[in-house]
């Protein structure tokens, strides 16, 4: 019944991003929506930063994170450009 199917509807909520929040039709819909999310992109960039720097980001790393996101977006979403940006940043070159 439709009442029962409403109980099992998967939804994305709380992102505050238009076009992301709402009911999800299937796994493909979920993946495509998450791929468009600025929050997901920024989270992935932060996790890459943490992995390659070996530490959490600090306020002084904000320019590095902004530049990494810009490199990723300007390249049309190339992960390699994100990595080049991170690994040539002052945060990486002068890490302690």
JSON list of C-alpha atoms in Angstrom, two decimals:
[
{"chain": "A", "resi": 1, "resn": "UNK", "atom": "CA", "xyz": [0.00, 0.00, 0.00]},
{"chain": "A", "resi": 2, "resn": "UNK", "atom": "CA", "xyz": [1.09, 3.59, -0.48]},
{"chain": "A", "resi": 3, "resn": "UNK", "atom": "CA", "xyz": [0.98, 4.27, 3.28]},
{"chain": "A", "resi": 4, "resn": "UNK", "atom": "CA", "xyz": [3.45, 1.45, 3.84]},
{"chain": "A", "resi": 5, "resn": "UNK", "atom": "CA", "xyz": [5.78, 2.60, 1.05]},
{"chain": "A", "resi": 6, "resn": "UNK", "atom": "CA", "xyz": [5.85, 6.10, 2.58]},
{"chain": "A", "resi": 7, "resn": "UNK", "atom": "CA", "xyz": [7.34, 4.58, 5.74]},
{"chain": "A", "resi": 8, "resn": "UNK", "atom": "CA", "xyz": [10.28, 3.26, 3.75]},
{"chain": "A", "resi": 9, "resn": "UNK", "atom": "CA", "xyz": [10.96, 6.28, 1.57]},
{"chain": "A", "resi": 10, "resn": "UNK", "atom": "CA", "xyz": [14.59, 7.29, 1.78]},
{"chain": "A", "resi": 11, "resn": "UNK", "atom": "CA", "xyz": [15.19, 11.00, 2.10]},
{"chain": "A", "resi": 12, "resn": "UNK", "atom": "CA", "xyz": [18.15, 13.32, 2.24]},
{"chain": "A", "resi": 13, "resn": "UNK", "atom": "CA", "xyz": [17.52, 15.98, 4.87]},
{"chain": "A", "resi": 14, "resn": "UNK", "atom": "CA", "xyz": [19.36, 18.77, 6.58]},
{"chain": "A", "resi": 15, "resn": "UNK", "atom": "CA", "xyz": [21.85, 19.76, 3.89]},
{"chain": "A", "resi": 16, "resn": "UNK", "atom": "CA", "xyz": [20.30, 23.15, 3.31]},
{"chain": "A", "resi": 17, "resn": "UNK", "atom": "CA", "xyz": [21.17, 22.72, -0.36]},
{"chain": "A", "resi": 18, "resn": "UNK", "atom": "CA", "xyz": [18.47, 23.19, -2.95]},
{"chain": "A", "resi": 19, "resn": "UNK", "atom": "CA", "xyz": [18.10, 20.13, -5.16]},
{"chain": "A", "resi": 20, "resn": "UNK", "atom": "CA", "xyz": [19.82, 17.85, -2.66]},
{"chain": "A", "resi": 21, "resn": "UNK", "atom": "CA", "xyz": [17.26, 17.48, 0.14]},
{"chain": "A", "resi": 22, "resn": "UNK", "atom": "CA", "xyz": [14.15, 15.42, -0.54]},
{"chain": "A", "resi": 23, "resn": "UNK", "atom": "CA", "xyz": [12.99, 11.89, -1.32]},
{"chain": "A", "resi": 24, "resn": "UNK", "atom": "CA", "xyz": [15.48, 9.61, -3.07]},
{"chain": "A", "resi": 25, "resn": "UNK", "atom": "CA", "xyz": [14.18, 7.35, -5.84]},
{"chain": "A", "resi": 26, "resn": "UNK", "atom": "CA", "xyz": [17.03, 4.84, -5.94]},
{"chain": "A", "resi": 27, "resn": "UNK", "atom": "CA", "xyz": [20.79, 4.41, -5.48]},
{"chain": "A", "resi": 28, "resn": "UNK", "atom": "CA", "xyz": [21.56, 6.24, -8.74]},
{"chain": "A", "resi": 29, "resn": "UNK", "atom": "CA", "xyz": [19.50, 9.24, -7.64]},
{"chain": "A", "resi": 30, "resn": "UNK", "atom": "CA", "xyz": [21.35, 9.26, -4.30]},
{"chain": "A", "resi": 31, "resn": "UNK", "atom": "CA", "xyz": [24.78, 9.14, -5.95]},
{"chain": "A", "resi": 32, "resn": "UNK", "atom": "CA", "xyz": [23.93, 11.87, -8.46]},
{"chain": "A", "resi": 33, "resn": "UNK", "atom": "CA", "xyz": [22.58, 14.18, -5.77]},
{"chain": "A", "resi": 34, "resn": "UNK", "atom": "CA", "xyz": [25.53, 13.67, -3.46]},
{"chain": "A", "resi": 35, "resn": "UNK", "atom": "CA", "xyz": [27.88, 14.30, -6.39]},
{"chain": "A", "resi": 36, "resn": "UNK", "atom": "CA", "xyz": [26.28, 17.76, -6.81]},
{"chain": "A", "resi": 37, "resn": "UNK", "atom": "CA", "xyz": [26.54, 18.63, -3.13]},
{"chain": "A", "resi": 38, "resn": "UNK", "atom": "CA", "xyz": [28.99, 21.36, -2.11]},
{"chain": "A", "resi": 39, "resn": "UNK", "atom": "CA", "xyz": [29.06, 19.90, 1.42]},
{"chain": "A", "resi": 40, "resn": "UNK", "atom": "CA", "xyz": [30.06, 16.46, 0.18]},
{"chain": "A", "resi": 41, "resn": "UNK", "atom": "CA", "xyz": [32.76, 17.98, -2.07]},
{"chain": "A", "resi": 42, "resn": "UNK", "atom": "CA", "xyz": [34.17, 20.05, 0.80]},
{"chain": "A", "resi": 43, "resn": "UNK", "atom": "CA", "xyz": [34.10, 17.06, 3.13]},
{"chain": "A", "resi": 44, "resn": "UNK", "atom": "CA", "xyz": [36.07, 14.96, 0.63]},
{"chain": "A", "resi": 45, "resn": "UNK", "atom": "CA", "xyz": [38.60, 17.76, 0.21]},
{"chain": "A", "resi": 46, "resn": "UNK", "atom": "CA", "xyz": [39.03, 18.01, 4.00]},
{"chain": "A", "resi": 47, "resn": "UNK", "atom": "CA", "xyz": [39.54, 14.25, 4.26]},
{"chain": "A", "resi": 48, "resn": "UNK", "atom": "CA", "xyz": [42.15, 14.36, 1.48]},
{"chain": "A", "resi": 49, "resn": "UNK", "atom": "CA", "xyz": [43.89, 17.21, 3.28]},
{"chain": "A", "resi": 50, "resn": "UNK", "atom": "CA", "xyz": [43.95, 15.24, 6.52]},
{"chain": "A", "resi": 51, "resn": "UNK", "atom": "CA", "xyz": [45.29, 12.12, 4.82]},
{"chain": "A", "resi": 52, "resn": "UNK", "atom": "CA", "xyz": [48.13, 13.79, 2.92]},
{"chain": "A", "resi": 53, "resn": "UNK", "atom": "CA", "xyz": [49.04, 16.28, 5.62]},
{"chain": "A", "resi": 54, "resn": "UNK", "atom": "CA", "xyz": [48.81, 13.74, 8.42]},
{"chain": "A", "resi": 55, "resn": "UNK", "atom": "CA", "xyz": [46.86, 16.13, 10.60]},
{"chain": "A", "resi": 56, "resn": "UNK", "atom": "CA", "xyz": [43.56, 17.98, 10.89]},
{"chain": "A", "resi": 57, "resn": "UNK", "atom": "CA", "xyz": [43.19, 21.31, 9.17]},
{"chain": "A", "resi": 58, "resn": "UNK", "atom": "CA", "xyz": [43.71, 24.54, 11.09]},
{"chain": "A", "resi": 59, "resn": "UNK", "atom": "CA", "xyz": [42.47, 28.06, 10.42]},
{"chain": "A", "resi": 60, "resn": "UNK", "atom": "CA", "xyz": [45.84, 28.86, 8.84]},
{"chain": "A", "resi": 61, "resn": "UNK", "atom": "CA", "xyz": [45.12, 26.17, 6.21]},
{"chain": "A", "resi": 62, "resn": "UNK", "atom": "CA", "xyz": [42.01, 27.91, 4.89]},
{"chain": "A", "resi": 63, "resn": "UNK", "atom": "CA", "xyz": [43.82, 29.27, 1.79]},
{"chain": "A", "resi": 64, "resn": "UNK", "atom": "CA", "xyz": [45.03, 25.76, 0.97]},
{"chain": "A", "resi": 65, "resn": "UNK", "atom": "CA", "xyz": [41.53, 24.31, 1.25]},
{"chain": "A", "resi": 66, "resn": "UNK", "atom": "CA", "xyz": [39.99, 27.11, -0.83]},
{"chain": "A", "resi": 67, "resn": "UNK", "atom": "CA", "xyz": [42.67, 26.69, -3.51]},
{"chain": "A", "resi": 68, "resn": "UNK", "atom": "CA", "xyz": [42.16, 22.92, -3.56]},
{"chain": "A", "resi": 69, "resn": "UNK", "atom": "CA", "xyz": [38.42, 23.31, -4.10]},
{"chain": "A", "resi": 70, "resn": "UNK", "atom": "CA", "xyz": [39.01, 25.92, -6.81]},
{"chain": "A", "resi": 71, "resn": "UNK", "atom": "CA", "xyz": [41.49, 23.62, -8.59]},
{"chain": "A", "resi": 72, "resn": "UNK", "atom": "CA", "xyz": [38.98, 20.78, -8.44]},
{"chain": "A", "resi": 73, "resn": "UNK", "atom": "CA", "xyz": [36.11, 22.91, -9.76]},
{"chain": "A", "resi": 74, "resn": "UNK", "atom": "CA", "xyz": [38.19, 24.69, -12.43]},
{"chain": "A", "resi": 75, "resn": "UNK", "atom": "CA", "xyz": [39.37, 21.34, -13.80]},
{"chain": "A", "resi": 76, "resn": "UNK", "atom": "CA", "xyz": [35.83, 20.03, -14.15]},
{"chain": "A", "resi": 77, "resn": "UNK", "atom": "CA", "xyz": [36.18, 17.71, -11.16]},
{"chain": "A", "resi": 78, "resn": "UNK", "atom": "CA", "xyz": [39.59, 16.12, -11.69]},
{"chain": "A", "resi": 79, "resn": "UNK", "atom": "CA", "xyz": [40.80, 14.48, -8.49]},
{"chain": "A", "resi": 80, "resn": "UNK", "atom": "CA", "xyz": [44.39, 14.73, -9.76]},
{"chain": "A", "resi": 81, "resn": "UNK", "atom": "CA", "xyz": [44.14, 18.55, -9.83]},
{"chain": "A", "resi": 82, "resn": "UNK", "atom": "CA", "xyz": [42.89, 18.52, -6.25]},
{"chain": "A", "resi": 83, "resn": "UNK", "atom": "CA", "xyz": [45.93, 16.46, -5.23]},
{"chain": "A", "resi": 84, "resn": "UNK", "atom": "CA", "xyz": [48.38, 18.66, -7.13]},
{"chain": "A", "resi": 85, "resn": "UNK", "atom": "CA", "xyz": [46.93, 21.70, -5.39]},
{"chain": "A", "resi": 86, "resn": "UNK", "atom": "CA", "xyz": [47.23, 20.10, -1.95]},
{"chain": "A", "resi": 87, "resn": "UNK", "atom": "CA", "xyz": [50.71, 18.67, -2.50]},
{"chain": "A", "resi": 88, "resn": "UNK", "atom": "CA", "xyz": [52.14, 21.95, -3.82]},
{"chain": "A", "resi": 89, "resn": "UNK", "atom": "CA", "xyz": [50.57, 24.09, -1.10]},
{"chain": "A", "resi": 90, "resn": "UNK", "atom": "CA", "xyz": [52.46, 25.85, 1.68]},
{"chain": "A", "resi": 91, "resn": "UNK", "atom": "CA", "xyz": [50.52, 23.67, 4.12]},
{"chain": "A", "resi": 92, "resn": "UNK", "atom": "CA", "xyz": [52.20, 20.60, 2.62]},
{"chain": "A", "resi": 93, "resn": "UNK", "atom": "CA", "xyz": [55.60, 22.05, 1.71]},
{"chain": "A", "resi": 94, "resn": "UNK", "atom": "CA", "xyz": [56.15, 23.60, 5.14]},
{"chain": "A", "resi": 95, "resn": "UNK", "atom": "CA", "xyz": [54.39, 20.99, 7.25]},
{"chain": "A", "resi": 96, "resn": "UNK", "atom": "CA", "xyz": [55.90, 20.02, 10.58]}
]
